[in-house]
Short mmCIF file of C-alpha atoms in Angstrom, two decimals:
data_model
loop_
_atom_site.label_atom_id
_atom_site.label_comp_id
_atom_site.label_asym_id
_atom_site.label_seq_id
_atom_site.Cartn_x
_atom_site.Cartn_y
_atom_site.Cartn_z
CA VAL L 1203 249.28 -108.57 -13.16
CA VAL L 1204 247.17 -110.46 -15.70
CA VAL L 1205 244.68 -108.10 -17.34
CA GLU L 1206 243.04 -110.64 -19.64
CA ARG L 1207 243.38 -114.19 -20.88
CA ALA L 1208 241.93 -114.94 -24.31
CA ALA L 1209 241.52 -118.06 -26.40
CA GLY L 1210 243.31 -117.02 -29.58
CA VAL L 1211 243.56 -118.51 -33.04
CA GLY L 1212 247.07 -119.75 -32.20
CA GLY L 1213 246.37 -120.71 -28.57
CA GLU L 1214 246.15 -118.80 -25.30
CA LEU L 1215 246.94 -115.09 -25.33
CA VAL L 1216 247.61 -113.13 -22.17
CA LEU L 1217 247.76 -109.37 -21.72
CA ARG L 1218 249.81 -108.63 -18.61
CA ARG L 1219 250.50 -105.31 -16.89
CA ALA L 1220 253.96 -104.68 -15.44
CA GLY L 1221 253.99 -101.28 -13.77
CA GLU L 1222 253.04 -98.71 -16.42
CA HIS L 1223 253.74 -101.13 -19.27
CA TYR L 1224 251.96 -104.06 -20.89
CA GLU L 1225 253.21 -107.41 -22.17
CA ILE L 1226 251.66 -109.88 -24.61
CA ILE L 1227 252.28 -113.58 -23.90
CA SER L 1228 251.37 -116.35 -26.37
CA ASN L 1229 251.11 -119.90 -25.02
CA GLY L 1230 253.43 -118.97 -22.19
CA VAL L 1231 256.05 -117.40 -24.51
CA PHE L 1232 256.81 -113.68 -24.23
CA LEU L 1233 256.03 -111.93 -27.52
CA MET L 1234 256.38 -108.19 -27.00
CA ASP L 1235 255.84 -105.32 -24.60
CA THR L 1236 255.31 -101.59 -24.66
CA ARG L 1237 258.88 -100.74 -23.60
CA GLY L 1238 261.22 -99.38 -26.25
CA GLY L 1239 259.99 -100.08 -29.78
CA ALA L 1240 263.02 -98.70 -31.66
CA SER L 1241 263.38 -101.68 -34.00
CA GLU L 1242 259.62 -101.88 -34.65
CA ARG L 1243 259.67 -98.24 -35.72
CA LEU L 1244 262.76 -98.81 -37.86
CA LEU L 1245 260.92 -101.65 -39.58
CA VAL L 1246 258.54 -99.24 -41.31
CA ARG L 1247 260.88 -96.25 -41.64
CA ALA L 1248 263.51 -98.27 -43.48
CA ALA L 1249 260.92 -99.97 -45.68
CA VAL L 1250 259.57 -96.69 -47.09
CA GLU L 1251 262.88 -94.81 -47.13
CA GLY L 1252 263.38 -93.00 -50.42
CA LEU L 1253 259.83 -93.57 -51.66
CA ASP L 1254 257.81 -90.64 -52.93
CA GLY L 1255 254.14 -90.66 -51.96
CA PRO L 1256 251.56 -91.91 -52.07
CA VAL L 1257 252.83 -95.04 -50.33
CA ARG L 1258 250.68 -98.10 -49.65
CA LEU L 1259 251.99 -100.16 -46.78
CA LEU L 1260 251.09 -103.51 -45.23
CA ILE L 1261 251.94 -104.40 -41.65
CA GLY L 1262 251.75 -108.07 -40.75
CA GLY L 1263 251.11 -108.27 -37.01
CA LEU L 1264 249.58 -105.41 -35.01
CA GLY L 1265 251.49 -106.17 -31.81
CA VAL L 1266 251.51 -103.25 -29.38
CA GLY L 1267 251.15 -100.77 -32.24
CA PHE L 1268 254.64 -99.25 -32.49
CA SER L 1269 254.99 -99.95 -36.23
CA LEU L 1270 251.50 -98.76 -37.13
CA ALA L 1271 251.81 -95.52 -35.16
CA GLU L 1272 255.18 -94.83 -36.79
CA ALA L 1273 253.87 -95.52 -40.29
CA LEU L 1274 251.15 -92.89 -39.93
CA GLU L 1275 253.76 -90.27 -38.99
CA LEU L 1276 255.79 -90.81 -42.17
CA PRO L 1277 255.28 -88.36 -45.04
CA GLY L 1278 253.75 -89.88 -48.12
CA VAL L 1279 252.06 -92.84 -46.42
CA ALA L 1280 248.56 -92.82 -47.92
CA HIS L 1281 247.19 -96.10 -46.61
CA VAL L 1282 248.15 -98.86 -44.19
CA THR L 1283 246.64 -102.33 -44.20
CA VAL L 1284 247.17 -104.21 -40.94
CA VAL L 1285 246.78 -107.99 -41.03
CA GLU L 1286 246.23 -109.41 -37.54
CA ARG L 1287 244.75 -112.83 -36.90
CA GLU L 1288 244.00 -112.43 -33.17
CA PRO L 1289 240.71 -110.65 -32.30
CA ALA L 1290 241.94 -110.06 -28.72
CA VAL L 1291 244.97 -108.09 -29.90
CA ILE L 1292 242.76 -105.87 -32.05
CA ALA L 1293 240.36 -105.35 -29.14
CA TRP L 1294 243.16 -104.38 -26.73
CA HIS L 1295 243.96 -101.44 -28.99
CA ALA L 1296 240.56 -99.96 -28.21
CA ALA L 1297 241.50 -99.96 -24.54
CA GLU L 1298 244.78 -100.78 -22.75
CA LEU L 1299 247.10 -100.57 -25.78
CA ARG L 1300 245.49 -97.51 -27.36
CA PRO L 1301 248.16 -95.07 -26.05
CA TRP L 1302 250.92 -97.00 -27.85
CA SER L 1303 249.13 -97.23 -31.20
CA ARG L 1304 247.99 -93.60 -30.66
CA GLY L 1305 244.42 -94.45 -31.61
CA ALA L 1306 245.64 -95.43 -35.09
CA LEU L 1307 242.86 -97.97 -35.68
CA ASP L 1308 240.46 -95.02 -35.93
CA ASP L 1309 242.54 -93.31 -38.63
CA PRO L 1310 240.73 -93.34 -42.02
CA ARG L 1311 244.01 -94.33 -43.68
CA VAL L 1312 244.04 -97.64 -41.80
CA THR L 1313 242.30 -100.87 -42.76
CA VAL L 1314 242.48 -103.84 -40.38
CA ARG L 1315 242.13 -107.32 -41.87
CA ARG L 1316 241.46 -109.99 -39.26
CA ALA L 1317 243.16 -112.90 -40.98
CA ASP L 1318 246.17 -115.16 -40.95
CA LEU L 1319 248.87 -113.42 -42.96
CA LEU L 1320 249.57 -116.43 -45.17
CA ASP L 1321 245.86 -116.75 -45.98
CA TYR L 1322 245.66 -113.05 -46.78
CA LEU L 1323 248.71 -113.17 -49.06
CA ALA L 1324 247.30 -116.16 -50.94
CA GLY L 1325 243.80 -114.66 -51.20
CA PRO L 1326 241.92 -113.84 -54.43
CA HIS L 1327 242.36 -110.05 -54.12
CA ASP L 1328 244.89 -108.10 -56.19
CA ASP L 1329 246.27 -105.85 -53.41
CA ARG L 1330 249.89 -104.78 -53.90
CA PHE L 1331 252.05 -102.68 -51.62
CA ASP L 1332 255.08 -100.42 -51.71
CA ALA L 1333 256.21 -101.89 -48.39
CA LEU L 1334 255.45 -105.18 -46.66
CA CYS L 1335 256.46 -105.03 -42.98
CA LEU L 1336 256.35 -108.33 -41.11
CA ASP L 1337 256.34 -108.63 -37.34
CA VAL L 1338 254.17 -111.69 -36.73
CA ASP L 1339 256.80 -113.77 -34.90
CA ASN L 1340 259.92 -113.38 -32.79
CA GLY L 1341 261.77 -113.97 -36.05
CA PRO L 1342 262.14 -116.48 -38.89
CA ASP L 1343 263.85 -118.94 -36.53
CA TRP L 1344 261.44 -118.40 -33.63
CA THR L 1345 257.87 -118.56 -34.88
CA VAL L 1346 254.86 -118.12 -32.65
CA THR L 1347 253.11 -121.15 -34.18
CA PRO L 1348 254.69 -123.92 -36.30
CA GLY L 1349 252.58 -123.05 -39.36
CA ASN L 1350 254.17 -119.60 -39.57
CA ALA L 1351 257.48 -121.20 -40.61
CA ARG L 1352 256.06 -121.45 -44.15
CA LEU L 1353 256.10 -117.67 -44.36
CA TYR L 1354 259.89 -117.56 -44.26
CA GLY L 1355 260.55 -120.34 -46.78
CA PRO L 1356 260.69 -120.17 -50.58
CA ALA L 1357 256.93 -120.52 -51.05
CA GLY L 1358 256.22 -117.78 -48.51
CA LEU L 1359 258.75 -115.45 -50.13
CA ASP L 1360 257.07 -116.08 -53.49
CA LEU L 1361 253.72 -114.99 -52.01
CA LEU L 1362 255.30 -111.89 -50.50
CA ALA L 1363 257.17 -110.95 -53.68
CA ARG L 1364 253.92 -111.12 -55.68
CA ARG L 1365 252.33 -108.57 -53.34
CA LEU L 1366 255.08 -105.98 -53.88
CA THR L 1367 254.88 -103.15 -56.38
CA PRO L 1368 257.96 -102.83 -58.65
CA ARG L 1369 259.44 -100.26 -56.25
CA GLY L 1370 258.42 -102.20 -53.16
CA THR L 1371 260.45 -103.45 -50.19
CA LEU L 1372 259.90 -106.43 -47.92
CA ALA L 1373 260.92 -105.73 -44.30
CA VAL L 1374 261.07 -108.54 -41.73
CA TRP L 1375 261.64 -108.06 -37.99
CA SER L 1376 263.63 -110.60 -35.99
CA ALA L 1377 264.72 -110.79 -32.36
CA ASN L 1378 268.03 -112.26 -33.50
CA ALA L 1379 270.15 -112.78 -36.61
CA ALA L 1380 268.74 -115.46 -38.94
CA PRO L 1381 271.55 -116.25 -41.42
CA ALA L 1382 269.68 -119.01 -43.27
CA PHE L 1383 266.73 -116.68 -43.85
CA GLY L 1384 269.10 -113.97 -45.06
CA GLU L 1385 270.49 -116.38 -47.61
CA LEU L 1386 267.00 -117.28 -48.84
CA LEU L 1387 266.29 -113.58 -49.31
CA ARG L 1388 269.43 -113.18 -51.41
CA ARG L 1389 268.30 -115.99 -53.68
CA ARG L 1390 264.88 -114.41 -54.21
CA PHE L 1391 265.71 -110.65 -54.24
CA GLY L 1392 268.30 -108.60 -56.06
CA ARG L 1393 268.98 -106.30 -53.09
CA VAL L 1394 269.12 -107.31 -49.44
CA ARG L 1395 270.09 -105.11 -46.49
CA VAL L 1396 270.43 -105.98 -42.82
CA ARG L 1397 269.93 -103.40 -40.06
CA GLU L 1398 270.77 -104.19 -36.44
CA VAL L 1399 269.24 -102.34 -33.48
CA PRO L 1400 271.01 -102.77 -30.10
CA VAL L 1401 268.83 -103.76 -27.14
CA ALA L 1402 269.43 -103.47 -23.42
CA ARG L 1403 270.15 -107.17 -22.98
CA GLY L 1404 271.10 -109.97 -25.36
CA GLU L 1405 271.48 -110.01 -29.12
CA PRO L 1406 270.45 -106.97 -31.15
CA ASP L 1407 267.12 -106.93 -32.94
CA VAL L 1408 267.51 -107.34 -36.69
CA VAL L 1409 265.49 -105.91 -39.58
CA TYR L 1410 265.91 -107.59 -42.98
CA LEU L 1411 265.12 -105.43 -46.02
CA ALA L 1412 264.69 -107.01 -49.45
CA SER L 1413 263.79 -105.41 -52.78
CA GLU L 1414 264.07 -106.03 -56.54
CA PRO L 1415 262.46 -109.50 -56.60
CA ARG L 1416 263.93 -112.04 -58.98
CA PRO L 1417 261.71 -114.41 -60.95
CA ALA L 1418 260.70 -117.37 -58.79
CA GLY L 1419 263.41 -120.01 -58.96
CA GLY L 1420 265.97 -117.47 -60.24
CA PRO L 1421 269.73 -117.65 -59.66
CA ARG L 1422 271.53 -116.95 -56.40
CA GLY L 1423 273.55 -113.85 -55.67
CA GLY L 1424 273.02 -110.14 -55.79
CA PRO L 1425 274.23 -107.07 -53.94
CA ARG L 1426 274.42 -107.13 -50.18
CA ALA L 1427 274.62 -104.17 -47.80
#
């Protein structure tokens, strides 16, 4: 059942109800739903693992709110900035999607920036984060809009690396393995880890974790786990 159709920044967005759950569709392509959420929660847990508070965290892509709700449950998380370009997605969290984000947009530790993530990263502010958690696409090889591909290339990784604190970690969610992206991470970061999360059907979800940025244009290599 279609709950709402909205003209979004990246095209048509649809919120659809399927039984007790909701689905978000972008230009006819399934993006996410309120079932499960294990890998979206892992995205933030793994990114802040081992960090002593206070932790400043950025989430790129609000989605159905799994990652944001999880972040606010983690000890030491002092502030979360959510960058979401679609006004409709933000609005749905005041209504239909509120149970899954647990009302997190009302938490004083949360700031929502309505912006394209690339524009925000390249902006004139000096914000830096202990964790950058990206879930704006179905993965580096399956972007929602063609322009998002820049985020996962060398220039995008440079922007992301500049927004990390020295102890910071970049975490990227993907609906499938993206070997070429993994290799780019290993060129740009000294430590790269890959975590797989089994799903009911198809390939496992994958979370890429990268830390210890190298200077832009630095040599290849580095530990892998």
